[in-house]
Tab-separated table of C-alpha atoms and ligand atoms in Angstrom:
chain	number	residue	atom	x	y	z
A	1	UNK	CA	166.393	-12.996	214.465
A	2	UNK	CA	167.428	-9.558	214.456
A	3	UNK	CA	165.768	-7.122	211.363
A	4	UNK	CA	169.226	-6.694	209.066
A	5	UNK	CA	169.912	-10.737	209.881
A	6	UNK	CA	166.571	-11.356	208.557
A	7	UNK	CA	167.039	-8.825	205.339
A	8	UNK	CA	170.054	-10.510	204.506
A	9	UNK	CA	168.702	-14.139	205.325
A	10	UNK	CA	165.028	-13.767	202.873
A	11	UNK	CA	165.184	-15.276	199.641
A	12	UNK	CA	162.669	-16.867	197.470
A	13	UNK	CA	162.636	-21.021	198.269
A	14	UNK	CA	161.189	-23.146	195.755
A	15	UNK	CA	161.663	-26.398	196.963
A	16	UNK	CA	160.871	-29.198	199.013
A	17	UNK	CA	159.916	-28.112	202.455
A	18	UNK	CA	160.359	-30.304	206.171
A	19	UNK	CA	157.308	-32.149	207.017
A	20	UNK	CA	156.630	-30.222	210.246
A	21	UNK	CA	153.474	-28.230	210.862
A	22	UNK	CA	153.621	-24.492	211.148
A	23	UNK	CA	152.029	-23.424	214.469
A	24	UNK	CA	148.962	-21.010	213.924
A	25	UNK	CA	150.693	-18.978	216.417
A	26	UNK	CA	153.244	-18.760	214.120
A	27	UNK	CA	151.011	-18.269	211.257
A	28	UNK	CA	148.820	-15.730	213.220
A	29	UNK	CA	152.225	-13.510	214.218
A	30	UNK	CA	153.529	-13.759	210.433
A	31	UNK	CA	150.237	-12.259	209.015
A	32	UNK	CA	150.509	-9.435	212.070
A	33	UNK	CA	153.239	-8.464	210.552
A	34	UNK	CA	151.181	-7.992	207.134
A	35	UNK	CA	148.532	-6.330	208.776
A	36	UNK	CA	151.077	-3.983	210.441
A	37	UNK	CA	152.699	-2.468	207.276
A	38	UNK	CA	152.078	1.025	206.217
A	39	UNK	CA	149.226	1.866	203.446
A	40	UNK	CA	149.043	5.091	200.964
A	41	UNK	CA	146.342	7.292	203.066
A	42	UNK	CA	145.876	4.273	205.566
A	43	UNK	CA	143.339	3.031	203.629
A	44	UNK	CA	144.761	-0.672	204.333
A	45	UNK	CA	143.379	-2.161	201.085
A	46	UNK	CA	145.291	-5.638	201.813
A	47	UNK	CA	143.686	-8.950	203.456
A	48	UNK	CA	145.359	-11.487	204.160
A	49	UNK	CA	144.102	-15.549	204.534
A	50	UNK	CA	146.290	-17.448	206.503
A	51	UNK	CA	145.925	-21.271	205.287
A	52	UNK	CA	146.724	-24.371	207.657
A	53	UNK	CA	144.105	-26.880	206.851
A	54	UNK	CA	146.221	-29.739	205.149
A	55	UNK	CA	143.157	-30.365	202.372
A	56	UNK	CA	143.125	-26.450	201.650
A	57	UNK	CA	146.778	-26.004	201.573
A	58	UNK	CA	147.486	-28.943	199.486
A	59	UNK	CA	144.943	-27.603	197.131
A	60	UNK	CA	146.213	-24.523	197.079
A	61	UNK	CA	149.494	-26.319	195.745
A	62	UNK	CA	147.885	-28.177	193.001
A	63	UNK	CA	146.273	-25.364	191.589
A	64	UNK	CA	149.354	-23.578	191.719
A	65	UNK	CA	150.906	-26.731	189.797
A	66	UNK	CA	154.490	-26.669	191.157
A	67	UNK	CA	155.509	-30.628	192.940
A	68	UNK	CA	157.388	-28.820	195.575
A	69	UNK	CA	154.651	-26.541	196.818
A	70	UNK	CA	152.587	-30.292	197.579
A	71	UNK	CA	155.298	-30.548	200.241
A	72	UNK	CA	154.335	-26.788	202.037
A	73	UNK	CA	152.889	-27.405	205.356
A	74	UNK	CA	151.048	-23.466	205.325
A	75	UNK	CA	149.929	-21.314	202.841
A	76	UNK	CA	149.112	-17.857	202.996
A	77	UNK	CA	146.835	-16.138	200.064
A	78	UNK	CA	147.468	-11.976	199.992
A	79	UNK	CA	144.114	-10.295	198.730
A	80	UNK	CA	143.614	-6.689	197.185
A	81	UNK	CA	141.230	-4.675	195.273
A	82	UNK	CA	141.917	-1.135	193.550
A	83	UNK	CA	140.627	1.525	195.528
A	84	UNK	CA	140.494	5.146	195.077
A	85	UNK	CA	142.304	7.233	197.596
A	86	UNK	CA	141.135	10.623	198.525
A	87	UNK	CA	144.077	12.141	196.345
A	88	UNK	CA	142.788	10.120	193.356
A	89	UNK	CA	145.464	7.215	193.200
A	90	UNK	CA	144.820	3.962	194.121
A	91	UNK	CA	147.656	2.949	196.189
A	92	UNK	CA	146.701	-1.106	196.725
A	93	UNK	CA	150.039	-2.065	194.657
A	94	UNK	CA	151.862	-0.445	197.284
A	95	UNK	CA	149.738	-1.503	199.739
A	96	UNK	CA	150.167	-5.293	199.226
A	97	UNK	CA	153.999	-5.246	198.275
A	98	UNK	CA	154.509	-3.397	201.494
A	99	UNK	CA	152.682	-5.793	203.436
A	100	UNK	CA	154.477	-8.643	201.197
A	101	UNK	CA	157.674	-7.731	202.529
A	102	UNK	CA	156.586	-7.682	206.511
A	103	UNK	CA	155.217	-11.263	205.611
A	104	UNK	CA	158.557	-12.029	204.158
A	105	UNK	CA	160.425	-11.032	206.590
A	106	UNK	CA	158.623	-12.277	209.253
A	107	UNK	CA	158.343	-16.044	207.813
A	108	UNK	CA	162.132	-16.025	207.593
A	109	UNK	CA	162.761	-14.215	211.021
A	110	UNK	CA	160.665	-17.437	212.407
A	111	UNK	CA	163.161	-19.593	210.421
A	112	UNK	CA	160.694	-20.651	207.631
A	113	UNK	CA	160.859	-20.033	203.798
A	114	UNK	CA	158.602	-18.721	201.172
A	115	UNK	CA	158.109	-17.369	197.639
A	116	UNK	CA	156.121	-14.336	196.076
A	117	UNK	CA	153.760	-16.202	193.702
A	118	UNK	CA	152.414	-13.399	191.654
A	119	UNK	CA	153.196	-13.709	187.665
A	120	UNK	CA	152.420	-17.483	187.998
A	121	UNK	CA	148.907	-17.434	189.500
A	122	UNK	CA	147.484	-14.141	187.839
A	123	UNK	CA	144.613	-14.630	185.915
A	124	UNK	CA	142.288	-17.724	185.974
A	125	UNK	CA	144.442	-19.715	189.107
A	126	UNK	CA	144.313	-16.811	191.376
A	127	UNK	CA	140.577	-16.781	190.962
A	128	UNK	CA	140.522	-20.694	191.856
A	129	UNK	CA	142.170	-20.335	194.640
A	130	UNK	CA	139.948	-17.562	195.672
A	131	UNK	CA	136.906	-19.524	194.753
A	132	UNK	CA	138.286	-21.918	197.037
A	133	UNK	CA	138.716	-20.099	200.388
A	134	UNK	CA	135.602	-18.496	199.392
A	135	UNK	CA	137.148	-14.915	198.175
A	136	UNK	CA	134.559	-12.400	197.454
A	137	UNK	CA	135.018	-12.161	193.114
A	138	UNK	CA	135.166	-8.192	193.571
A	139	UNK	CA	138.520	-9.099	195.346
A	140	UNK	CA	141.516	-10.323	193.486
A	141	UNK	CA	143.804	-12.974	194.916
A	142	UNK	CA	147.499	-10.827	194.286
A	143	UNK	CA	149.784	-13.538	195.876
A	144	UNK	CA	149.989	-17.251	196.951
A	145	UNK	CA	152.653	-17.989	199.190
A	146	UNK	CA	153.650	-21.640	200.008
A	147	UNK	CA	155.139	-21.742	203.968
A	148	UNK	CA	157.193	-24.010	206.122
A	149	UNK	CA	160.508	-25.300	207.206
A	150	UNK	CA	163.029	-25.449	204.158
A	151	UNK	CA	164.438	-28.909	203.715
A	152	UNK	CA	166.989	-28.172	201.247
A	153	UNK	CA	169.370	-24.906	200.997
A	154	UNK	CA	168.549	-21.545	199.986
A	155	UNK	CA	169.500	-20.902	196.677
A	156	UNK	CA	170.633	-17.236	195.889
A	157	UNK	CA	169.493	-14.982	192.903
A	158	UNK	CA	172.465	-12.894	191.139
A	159	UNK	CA	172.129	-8.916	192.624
A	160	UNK	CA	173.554	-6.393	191.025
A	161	UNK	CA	176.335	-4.738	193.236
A	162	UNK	CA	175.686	-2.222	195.789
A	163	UNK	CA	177.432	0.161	193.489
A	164	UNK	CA	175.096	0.054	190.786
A	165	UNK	CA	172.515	0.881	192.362
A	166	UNK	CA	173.023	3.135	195.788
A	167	UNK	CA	174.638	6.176	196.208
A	168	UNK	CA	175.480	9.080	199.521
A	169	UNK	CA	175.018	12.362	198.057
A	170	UNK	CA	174.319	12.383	194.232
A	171	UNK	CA	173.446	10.120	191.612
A	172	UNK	CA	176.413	7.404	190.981
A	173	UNK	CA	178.585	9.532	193.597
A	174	UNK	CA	180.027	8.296	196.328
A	175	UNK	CA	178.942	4.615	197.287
B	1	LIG	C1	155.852	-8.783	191.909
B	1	LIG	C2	156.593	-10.088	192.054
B	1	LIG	C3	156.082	-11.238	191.447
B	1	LIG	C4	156.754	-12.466	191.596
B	1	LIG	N1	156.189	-13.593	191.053
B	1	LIG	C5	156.826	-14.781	191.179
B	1	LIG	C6	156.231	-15.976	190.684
B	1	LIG	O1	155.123	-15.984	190.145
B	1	LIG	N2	156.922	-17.127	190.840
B	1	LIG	C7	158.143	-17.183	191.456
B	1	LIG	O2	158.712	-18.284	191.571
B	1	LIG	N3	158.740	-16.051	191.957
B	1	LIG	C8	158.105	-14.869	191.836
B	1	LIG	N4	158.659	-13.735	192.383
B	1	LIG	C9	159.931	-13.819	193.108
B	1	LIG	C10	161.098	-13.242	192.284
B	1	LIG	O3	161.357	-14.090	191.201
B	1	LIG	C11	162.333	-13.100	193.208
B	1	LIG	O4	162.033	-12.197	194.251
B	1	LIG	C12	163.562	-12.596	192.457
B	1	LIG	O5	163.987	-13.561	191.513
B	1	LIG	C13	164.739	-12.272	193.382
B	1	LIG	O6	165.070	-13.374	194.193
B	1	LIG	P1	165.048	-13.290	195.798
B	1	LIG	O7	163.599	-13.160	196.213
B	1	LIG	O8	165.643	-14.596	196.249
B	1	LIG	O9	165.840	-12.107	196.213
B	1	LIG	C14	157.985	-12.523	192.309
B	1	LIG	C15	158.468	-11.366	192.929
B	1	LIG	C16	157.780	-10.177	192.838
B	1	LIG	C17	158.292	-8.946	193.572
């Protein structure tokens, strides 16, 4: 899938998903692309656990607590910790929403679907899901995010128009 194709084409799926496997090929290429995205002072403060065992991704699910995400054949966790940078900023924020977008983008380029699980796992389920794959405590589980083939179609959140919110040449110019 071309890179604009797959811009336009991401959107967060939460539904049931096909029952058919994701390769760890696939799996392995989709967290490349995390690994690949840029990090404030290249300090690369993201991990990433890529999850394909059927018992650990279907726990994964129930701690997340959602009947739809039992049906995800993959599961990838997105792992960060604060770290100082030399200019006295931790950039890890960035960091991991950088490398959430590759992953995005690269799960729907390979024709599967996903959601950013962040404001629903923070707190005590991100740190049973880490406790399950064995995350180090000093690390904090940022995202879960449920993979596979969609079964059902896409549903589309409400953006603002273009005009709202881009402009050539000066604020609320020319758009
Ligand atoms: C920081 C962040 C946290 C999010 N947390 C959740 C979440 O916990 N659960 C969920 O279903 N979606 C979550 N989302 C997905 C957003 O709800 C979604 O991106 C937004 O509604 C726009 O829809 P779209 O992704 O289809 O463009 C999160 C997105 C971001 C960027």
């Amino acid at each position: 899938m071309e890179l604009m194709e797959a811009i336009r084409a991401r959107k967060s799926y939460r539904n049931q998903f096909e029952d058919t496997p994701v390769p760890r090929n696939d799996l392995r290429e989709i967290l490349e692309a995390g690994v690949a995205a840029p990090s404030g002072c290249n300090m690369q403060t993201t991990q990433f656990i890529g999850v394909d065992d059927p018992v650990l991704v279907k726990r994964l699910a129930e701690i997340y607590g959602k009947e739809w995400a039992l049906t995800a054949p993959a599961a990838i966790l997105v792992l960060t910790k604060e770290t100082m940078s030399p200019s006295g900023v931790s950039y890890h924020i960035h960091d991991y929403s950088a490398a959430m977008e590759n992953l995005l983008l690269a799960i729907t380029a390979k024709g599967y679907a996903s959601v950013w699980v962040e404001g629903q796992i923070r707190g005590e389920r991100a740190r049973e899901m880490g406790r399950l794959l064995g995350v180090p405590e000093e690390l904090t589980v940022a995202v879960y995010l449920p993979v596979g083939v969609p079964a059902k179609p896409m549903a589309e959140a409400v953006k603002k128009p273009f005009e709202e919110r881009a402009w050539f040449n000066g604020y609320q110019k020319e758009s």
